[in-house]
Amino acid sequence: GAVVSQHPSRVICKSGTSVKIECRSLDFQATTMFWYRQFPKQSLMLMATSNEGSKATYEQGVEKDKFLINHASLTLSTLTVTSAHPEDSSFYICSARDPSGSTDTQYFGPGTRLTVL
Amino acid sequence: GENVEQHPSTLSVQEGDSAVIKCTYSDSASNYFPWYKQELGKRPQLIIDIRSNVGEKKDQRIAVTLNKTAKHFSLHITETQPEDSAVYFCAASARNSGNTPLVFGKGTRLSVIA
């Protein structure tokens, strides 16, 4: 199946700093990628839909000025957590669907565990 | 928008027994229903999926059934093994241009006791 990578896999930062997470589709072009957040022992909650060449679509309750999304190319979307605080500590996962495929399968990246001290 | 309910939240079975996890969805436009398995600290892995034009799909020990009228679908794992222990998530989406995200259930923590 298609491969989605994320970087970094783990990051620890001080409160108030900004953290950038990259999501790449390695063997296909993704016009759309999705960003999810998962707190411990909880489900995946959609944060936003990242659209190549246009603005991201954010879910209700997700601050677009705090979670900046840039989808500058067909293989890369970035999520920047600005002025991070301890409550932003979570597991962030991206996903993408291979539009050339015959299925609706969405492939997930390995996730990024963010810890804000 | 879509809302997916999943039950039970935890499930313990003896090795060799079957496990059943059930989900309901609210949006009649949803037509794609995948199931993901997630081990601790890892990404969700697709284990099986079904589209709305099919009522049942099977892959070895795993099967999924769909009842469009009742808006519910279920995951069946037979002959469970300890390595089946994980968190399982159901999801639903409506396929249009491929830009529709998945809406997940809250997950079921399955424990297979050897």
PDB file of C-alpha atoms in Angstrom:
ATOM      1  CA  GLY A   1       0.000   0.000   0.000  1.00  0.00           C
ATOM      2  CA  ALA A   2       0.848   3.667  -0.151  1.00  0.00           C
ATOM      3  CA  VAL A   3       3.349   5.044   2.336  1.00  0.00           C
ATOM      4  CA  VAL A   4       2.976   8.140   4.465  1.00  0.00           C
ATOM      5  CA  SER A   5       5.824   9.367   6.625  1.00  0.00           C
ATOM      6  CA  GLN A   6       5.948  11.877   9.445  1.00  0.00           C
ATOM      7  CA  HIS A   7       8.777  13.768  11.031  1.00  0.00           C
ATOM      8  CA  PRO A   8       9.712  14.051  13.796  1.00  0.00           C
ATOM      9  CA  SER A   9       8.417  10.954  15.532  1.00  0.00           C
ATOM     10  CA  ARG A  10       8.861  12.501  18.937  1.00  0.00           C
ATOM     11  CA  VAL A  11       9.470  16.021  20.150  1.00  0.00           C
ATOM     12  CA  ILE A  12       9.805  17.602  23.557  1.00  0.00           C
ATOM     13  CA  CYS A  13       9.676  21.368  23.782  1.00  0.00           C
ATOM     14  CA  LYS A  14       9.311  24.153  26.288  1.00  0.00           C
ATOM     15  CA  SER A  15       6.066  25.980  26.754  1.00  0.00           C
ATOM     16  CA  GLY A  16       5.747  28.941  24.387  1.00  0.00           C
ATOM     17  CA  THR A  17       7.817  27.523  21.566  1.00  0.00           C
ATOM     18  CA  SER A  18       6.557  26.486  18.145  1.00  0.00           C
ATOM     19  CA  VAL A  19       6.841  22.996  16.740  1.00  0.00           C
ATOM     20  CA  LYS A  20       6.611  21.974  13.084  1.00  0.00           C
ATOM     21  CA  ILE A  21       5.485  18.493  12.067  1.00  0.00           C
ATOM     22  CA  GLU A  22       5.923  17.247   8.507  1.00  0.00           C
ATOM     23  CA  CYS A  23       3.731  14.746   6.721  1.00  0.00           C
ATOM     24  CA  ARG A  24       4.887  13.296   3.419  1.00  0.00           C
ATOM     25  CA  SER A  25       3.324  10.943   0.922  1.00  0.00           C
ATOM     26  CA  LEU A  26       6.282   8.932  -0.326  1.00  0.00           C
ATOM     27  CA  ASP A  27       4.999   7.120  -3.378  1.00  0.00           C
ATOM     28  CA  PHE A  28       1.928   9.040  -4.421  1.00  0.00           C
ATOM     29  CA  GLN A  29       0.687  12.581  -4.767  1.00  0.00           C
ATOM     30  CA  ALA A  30      -1.884  13.705  -2.255  1.00  0.00           C
ATOM     31  CA  THR A  31      -3.942  16.781  -3.002  1.00  0.00           C
ATOM     32  CA  THR A  32      -5.584  16.320   0.365  1.00  0.00           C
ATOM     33  CA  MET A  33      -4.146  15.268   3.689  1.00  0.00           C
ATOM     34  CA  PHE A  34      -5.831  15.061   7.049  1.00  0.00           C
ATOM     35  CA  TRP A  35      -4.473  15.934  10.478  1.00  0.00           C
ATOM     36  CA  TYR A  36      -5.721  14.125  13.542  1.00  0.00           C
ATOM     37  CA  ARG A  37      -4.941  14.469  17.226  1.00  0.00           C
ATOM     38  CA  GLN A  38      -5.146  11.594  19.660  1.00  0.00           C
ATOM     39  CA  PHE A  39      -5.015  11.990  23.430  1.00  0.00           C
ATOM     40  CA  PRO A  40      -4.069   8.980  25.582  1.00  0.00           C
ATOM     41  CA  LYS A  41      -6.653   6.213  25.483  1.00  0.00           C
ATOM     42  CA  GLN A  42      -8.908   8.250  23.217  1.00  0.00           C
ATOM     43  CA  SER A  43      -9.944   8.153  19.619  1.00  0.00           C
ATOM     44  CA  LEU A  44      -8.556  10.056  16.674  1.00  0.00           C
ATOM     45  CA  MET A  45     -10.099  13.495  16.404  1.00  0.00           C
ATOM     46  CA  LEU A  46      -9.946  15.275  13.084  1.00  0.00           C
ATOM     47  CA  MET A  47      -8.298  18.674  13.396  1.00  0.00           C
ATOM     48  CA  ALA A  48      -8.214  19.885   9.828  1.00  0.00           C
ATOM     49  CA  THR A  49      -8.188  18.972   6.178  1.00  0.00           C
ATOM     50  CA  SER A  50      -5.097  20.155   4.355  1.00  0.00           C
ATOM     51  CA  ASN A  51      -5.605  21.096   0.715  1.00  0.00           C
ATOM     52  CA  GLU A  52      -2.704  21.551  -1.688  1.00  0.00           C
ATOM     53  CA  GLY A  53      -2.513  25.102  -2.934  1.00  0.00           C
ATOM     54  CA  SER A  54      -5.356  26.423  -0.816  1.00  0.00           C
ATOM     55  CA  LYS A  55      -6.315  27.100   2.759  1.00  0.00           C
ATOM     56  CA  ALA A  56      -6.886  24.278   5.174  1.00  0.00           C
ATOM     57  CA  THR A  57     -10.349  23.510   6.455  1.00  0.00           C
ATOM     58  CA  TYR A  58     -10.449  23.402  10.234  1.00  0.00           C
ATOM     59  CA  GLU A  59     -12.876  21.490  12.404  1.00  0.00           C
ATOM     60  CA  GLN A  60     -15.009  23.325  14.879  1.00  0.00           C
ATOM     61  CA  GLY A  61     -13.091  24.196  18.006  1.00  0.00           C
ATOM     62  CA  VAL A  62      -9.646  23.972  16.401  1.00  0.00           C
ATOM     63  CA  GLU A  63      -7.837  27.327  16.379  1.00  0.00           C
ATOM     64  CA  LYS A  64      -6.428  27.970  12.934  1.00  0.00           C
ATOM     65  CA  ASP A  65      -4.003  30.581  14.240  1.00  0.00           C
ATOM     66  CA  LYS A  66      -2.586  28.125  16.720  1.00  0.00           C
ATOM     67  CA  PHE A  67      -2.379  25.113  14.419  1.00  0.00           C
ATOM     68  CA  LEU A  68      -0.953  26.418  11.173  1.00  0.00           C
ATOM     69  CA  ILE A  69      -1.218  24.107   8.201  1.00  0.00           C
ATOM     70  CA  ASN A  70       0.683  24.512   4.967  1.00  0.00           C
ATOM     71  CA  HIS A  71       0.261  22.155   2.023  1.00  0.00           C
ATOM     72  CA  ALA A  72       2.839  23.583  -0.328  1.00  0.00           C
ATOM     73  CA  SER A  73       3.306  20.587  -2.572  1.00  0.00           C
ATOM     74  CA  LEU A  74       1.515  17.428  -3.618  1.00  0.00           C
ATOM     75  CA  THR A  75       3.645  15.337  -1.270  1.00  0.00           C
ATOM     76  CA  LEU A  76       4.098  17.525   1.794  1.00  0.00           C
ATOM     77  CA  SER A  77       1.830  19.021   4.411  1.00  0.00           C
ATOM     78  CA  THR A  78       3.115  20.664   7.565  1.00  0.00           C
ATOM     79  CA  LEU A  79       1.407  21.330  10.878  1.00  0.00           C
ATOM     80  CA  THR A  80       2.920  23.987  13.107  1.00  0.00           C
ATOM     81  CA  VAL A  81       1.803  24.161  16.706  1.00  0.00           C
ATOM     82  CA  THR A  82       2.458  27.767  17.656  1.00  0.00           C
ATOM     83  CA  SER A  83       3.127  28.903  21.224  1.00  0.00           C
ATOM     84  CA  ALA A  84       2.718  25.361  22.462  1.00  0.00           C
ATOM     85  CA  HIS A  85       1.404  24.735  25.964  1.00  0.00           C
ATOM     86  CA  PRO A  86       1.257  21.564  28.056  1.00  0.00           C
ATOM     87  CA  GLU A  87      -2.357  20.975  27.046  1.00  0.00           C
ATOM     88  CA  ASP A  88      -1.177  20.646  23.444  1.00  0.00           C
ATOM     89  CA  SER A  89       0.775  17.534  24.387  1.00  0.00           C
ATOM     90  CA  SER A  90      -0.691  14.765  22.287  1.00  0.00           C
ATOM     91  CA  PHE A  91      -0.128  12.278  19.495  1.00  0.00           C
ATOM     92  CA  TYR A  92      -0.530  13.999  16.119  1.00  0.00           C
ATOM     93  CA  ILE A  93      -1.177  11.794  13.094  1.00  0.00           C
ATOM     94  CA  CYS A  94      -1.645  12.668   9.464  1.00  0.00           C
ATOM     95  CA  SER A  95      -3.313  10.615   6.783  1.00  0.00           C
ATOM     96  CA  ALA A  96      -3.718  10.734   3.039  1.00  0.00           C
ATOM     97  CA  ARG A  97      -5.602   8.900   0.355  1.00  0.00           C
ATOM     98  CA  ASP A  98      -3.944   7.843  -2.854  1.00  0.00           C
ATOM     99  CA  PRO A  99      -6.195   9.440  -5.502  1.00  0.00           C
ATOM    100  CA  SER A 100      -4.843   7.168  -8.196  1.00  0.00           C
ATOM    101  CA  GLY A 101      -5.870   4.087  -6.291  1.00  0.00           C
ATOM    102  CA  SER A 102      -9.066   2.179  -6.775  1.00  0.00           C
ATOM    103  CA  THR A 103      -9.928   2.127  -3.104  1.00  0.00           C
ATOM    104  CA  ASP A 104     -10.907   4.679  -0.513  1.00  0.00           C
ATOM    105  CA  THR A 105      -8.120   3.554   1.784  1.00  0.00           C
ATOM    106  CA  GLN A 106      -6.567   6.282   3.866  1.00  0.00           C
ATOM    107  CA  TYR A 107      -2.993   5.673   4.909  1.00  0.00           C
ATOM    108  CA  PHE A 108      -1.715   7.001   8.182  1.00  0.00           C
ATOM    109  CA  GLY A 109       1.672   8.367   9.041  1.00  0.00           C
ATOM    110  CA  PRO A 110       3.483   6.891  12.058  1.00  0.00           C
ATOM    111  CA  GLY A 111       2.483   9.821  14.230  1.00  0.00           C
ATOM    112  CA  THR A 112       4.352  12.464  16.193  1.00  0.00           C
ATOM    113  CA  ARG A 113       4.290  12.448  19.955  1.00  0.00           C
ATOM    114  CA  LEU A 114       4.494  16.015  21.220  1.00  0.00           C
ATOM    115  CA  THR A 115       5.334  16.717  24.836  1.00  0.00           C
ATOM    116  CA  VAL A 116       5.235  20.326  25.989  1.00  0.00           C
ATOM    117  CA  LEU A 117       6.941  20.978  29.300  1.00  0.00           C
TER     118      LEU A 117
ATOM    119  CA  GLY B   1     -22.163  15.889  10.265  1.00  0.00           C
ATOM    120  CA  GLU B   2     -21.403  12.228  10.708  1.00  0.00           C
ATOM    121  CA  ASN B   3     -21.402  10.656  14.163  1.00  0.00           C
ATOM    122  CA  VAL B   4     -20.048   7.179  14.799  1.00  0.00           C
ATOM    123  CA  GLU B   5     -20.828   5.242  17.958  1.00  0.00           C
ATOM    124  CA  GLN B   6     -18.790   2.177  18.891  1.00  0.00           C
ATOM    125  CA  HIS B   7     -19.425  -0.551  21.459  1.00  0.00           C
ATOM    126  CA  PRO B   8     -18.113  -2.005  23.644  1.00  0.00           C
ATOM    127  CA  SER B   9     -15.306   0.230  24.849  1.00  0.00           C
ATOM    128  CA  THR B  10     -13.442  -2.758  26.283  1.00  0.00           C
ATOM    129  CA  LEU B  11     -13.695  -6.439  25.448  1.00  0.00           C
ATOM    130  CA  SER B  12     -11.931  -9.419  26.959  1.00  0.00           C
ATOM    131  CA  VAL B  13     -12.116 -12.847  25.356  1.00  0.00           C
ATOM    132  CA  GLN B  14     -10.392 -16.156  25.840  1.00  0.00           C
ATOM    133  CA  GLU B  15      -7.943 -17.203  23.183  1.00  0.00           C
ATOM    134  CA  GLY B  16      -9.781 -19.086  20.463  1.00  0.00           C
ATOM    135  CA  ASP B  17     -13.114 -17.411  21.117  1.00  0.00           C
ATOM    136  CA  SER B  18     -14.744 -14.888  18.801  1.00  0.00           C
ATOM    137  CA  ALA B  19     -14.897 -11.141  19.315  1.00  0.00           C
ATOM    138  CA  VAL B  20     -17.551  -8.828  17.951  1.00  0.00           C
ATOM    139  CA  ILE B  21     -17.401  -5.045  17.886  1.00  0.00           C
ATOM    140  CA  LYS B  22     -20.361  -2.973  16.748  1.00  0.00           C
ATOM    141  CA  CYS B  23     -20.678   0.508  15.313  1.00  0.00           C
ATOM    142  CA  THR B  24     -23.528   2.737  14.257  1.00  0.00           C
ATOM    143  CA  TYR B  25     -23.394   5.807  12.059  1.00  0.00           C
ATOM    144  CA  SER B  26     -25.762   8.692  11.554  1.00  0.00           C
ATOM    145  CA  ASP B  27     -25.183  10.034   8.041  1.00  0.00           C
ATOM    146  CA  SER B  28     -27.017   8.046   5.386  1.00  0.00           C
ATOM    147  CA  ALA B  29     -24.605   9.498   2.805  1.00  0.00           C
ATOM    148  CA  SER B  30     -21.710   7.550   4.315  1.00  0.00           C
ATOM    149  CA  ASN B  31     -20.702   4.713   2.048  1.00  0.00           C
ATOM    150  CA  TYR B  32     -17.254   3.619   3.145  1.00  0.00           C
ATOM    151  CA  PHE B  33     -16.580   1.835   6.445  1.00  0.00           C
ATOM    152  CA  PRO B  34     -13.035   0.840   7.380  1.00  0.00           C
ATOM    153  CA  TRP B  35     -11.767  -0.828  10.518  1.00  0.00           C
ATOM    154  CA  TYR B  36      -8.370   0.016  11.958  1.00  0.00           C
ATOM    155  CA  LYS B  37      -6.206  -1.766  14.501  1.00  0.00           C
ATOM    156  CA  GLN B  38      -3.911   0.354  16.614  1.00  0.00           C
ATOM    157  CA  GLU B  39      -1.210  -0.961  18.878  1.00  0.00           C
ATOM    158  CA  LEU B  40       0.163   1.198  21.645  1.00  0.00           C
ATOM    159  CA  GLY B  41       2.144   4.147  20.324  1.00  0.00           C
ATOM    160  CA  LYS B  42       1.758   3.129  16.704  1.00  0.00           C
ATOM    161  CA  ARG B  43      -0.244   4.277  13.720  1.00  0.00           C
ATOM    162  CA  PRO B  44      -3.669   2.838  12.937  1.00  0.00           C
ATOM    163  CA  GLN B  45      -3.446  -0.011  10.468  1.00  0.00           C
ATOM    164  CA  LEU B  46      -6.315  -0.827   8.125  1.00  0.00           C
ATOM    165  CA  ILE B  47      -7.462  -4.402   8.678  1.00  0.00           C
ATOM    166  CA  ILE B  48     -10.617  -4.546   6.592  1.00  0.00           C
ATOM    167  CA  ASP B  49     -13.100  -2.213   4.949  1.00  0.00           C
ATOM    168  CA  ILE B  50     -16.479  -2.403   3.294  1.00  0.00           C
ATOM    169  CA  ARG B  51     -18.453  -0.246   0.931  1.00  0.00           C
ATOM    170  CA  SER B  52     -22.168   0.313   1.067  1.00  0.00           C
ATOM    171  CA  ASN B  53     -22.888  -1.827  -1.978  1.00  0.00           C
ATOM    172  CA  VAL B  54     -21.756  -4.924  -0.102  1.00  0.00           C
ATOM    173  CA  GLY B  55     -23.349  -6.534   2.936  1.00  0.00           C
ATOM    174  CA  GLU B  56     -20.458  -8.660   4.123  1.00  0.00           C
ATOM    175  CA  LYS B  57     -16.770  -9.062   3.527  1.00  0.00           C
ATOM    176  CA  LYS B  58     -14.375 -11.621   4.900  1.00  0.00           C
ATOM    177  CA  ASP B  59     -10.617 -11.913   5.074  1.00  0.00           C
ATOM    178  CA  GLN B  60      -9.394 -15.032   6.846  1.00  0.00           C
ATOM    179  CA  ARG B  61     -10.325 -14.653  10.528  1.00  0.00           C
ATOM    180  CA  ILE B  62     -11.774 -11.190  10.103  1.00  0.00           C
ATOM    181  CA  ALA B  63     -15.174 -10.296   8.719  1.00  0.00           C
ATOM    182  CA  VAL B  64     -17.262  -7.159   8.545  1.00  0.00           C
ATOM    183  CA  THR B  65     -21.018  -6.928   8.087  1.00  0.00           C
ATOM    184  CA  LEU B  66     -23.007  -3.872   7.083  1.00  0.00           C
ATOM    185  CA  ASN B  67     -26.686  -3.089   7.498  1.00  0.00           C
ATOM    186  CA  LYS B  68     -27.381   0.092   5.587  1.00  0.00           C
ATOM    187  CA  THR B  69     -31.012   0.256   6.606  1.00  0.00           C
ATOM    188  CA  ALA B  70     -30.169   0.191  10.282  1.00  0.00           C
ATOM    189  CA  LYS B  71     -26.969   2.158   9.775  1.00  0.00           C
ATOM    190  CA  HIS B  72     -24.761  -0.229  11.639  1.00  0.00           C
ATOM    191  CA  PHE B  73     -21.733  -2.341  10.870  1.00  0.00           C
ATOM    192  CA  SER B  74     -19.802  -4.885  12.861  1.00  0.00           C
ATOM    193  CA  LEU B  75     -16.348  -6.423  13.043  1.00  0.00           C
ATOM    194  CA  HIS B  76     -16.049 -10.145  13.729  1.00  0.00           C
ATOM    195  CA  ILE B  77     -12.774 -11.767  14.694  1.00  0.00           C
ATOM    196  CA  THR B  78     -12.817 -15.550  14.968  1.00  0.00           C
ATOM    197  CA  GLU B  79     -10.281 -17.841  16.633  1.00  0.00           C
ATOM    198  CA  THR B  80      -8.763 -14.910  18.475  1.00  0.00           C
ATOM    199  CA  GLN B  81      -5.076 -14.944  19.295  1.00  0.00           C
ATOM    200  CA  PRO B  82      -3.071 -12.950  21.850  1.00  0.00           C
ATOM    201  CA  GLU B  83      -1.598 -10.852  19.031  1.00  0.00           C
ATOM    202  CA  ASP B  84      -5.105  -9.628  18.228  1.00  0.00           C
ATOM    203  CA  SER B  85      -4.973  -7.628  21.460  1.00  0.00           C
ATOM    204  CA  ALA B  86      -5.082  -3.937  20.491  1.00  0.00           C
ATOM    205  CA  VAL B  87      -7.462  -1.025  20.158  1.00  0.00           C
ATOM    206  CA  TYR B  88      -9.849  -1.287  17.228  1.00  0.00           C
ATOM    207  CA  PHE B  89     -11.513   1.710  15.627  1.00  0.00           C
ATOM    208  CA  CYS B  90     -14.404   1.774  13.218  1.00  0.00           C
ATOM    209  CA  ALA B  91     -14.849   4.733  10.908  1.00  0.00           C
ATOM    210  CA  ALA B  92     -17.201   6.067   8.303  1.00  0.00           C
ATOM    211  CA  SER B  93     -17.014   8.502   5.446  1.00  0.00           C
ATOM    212  CA  ALA B  94     -18.908   9.519   2.351  1.00  0.00           C
ATOM    213  CA  ARG B  95     -16.839   9.219  -0.755  1.00  0.00           C
ATOM    214  CA  ASN B  96     -17.128  12.197  -3.055  1.00  0.00           C
ATOM    215  CA  SER B  97     -13.978  13.698  -4.457  1.00  0.00           C
ATOM    216  CA  GLY B  98     -11.761  11.802  -2.091  1.00  0.00           C
ATOM    217  CA  ASN B  99     -11.484  14.785   0.194  1.00  0.00           C
ATOM    218  CA  THR B 100     -13.849  13.455   2.798  1.00  0.00           C
ATOM    219  CA  PRO B 101     -12.177  12.646   6.110  1.00  0.00           C
ATOM    220  CA  LEU B 102     -12.910   9.620   8.205  1.00  0.00           C
ATOM    221  CA  VAL B 103     -15.019   9.988  11.328  1.00  0.00           C
ATOM    222  CA  PHE B 104     -13.885   7.525  13.963  1.00  0.00           C
ATOM    223  CA  GLY B 105     -15.656   5.693  16.717  1.00  0.00           C
ATOM    224  CA  LYS B 106     -14.202   5.954  20.210  1.00  0.00           C
ATOM    225  CA  GLY B 107     -12.423   2.625  19.954  1.00  0.00           C
ATOM    226  CA  THR B 108     -12.603  -0.804  21.559  1.00  0.00           C
ATOM    227  CA  ARG B 109      -9.749  -2.149  23.620  1.00  0.00           C
ATOM    228  CA  LEU B 110      -9.622  -5.874  22.903  1.00  0.00           C
ATOM    229  CA  SER B 111      -7.741  -8.158  25.248  1.00  0.00           C
ATOM    230  CA  VAL B 112      -7.244 -11.777  24.254  1.00  0.00           C
ATOM    231  CA  ILE B 113      -6.395 -13.887  27.270  1.00  0.00           C
ATOM    232  CA  ALA B 114      -4.149 -16.855  26.652  1.00  0.00           C
TER     233      ALA B 114
END
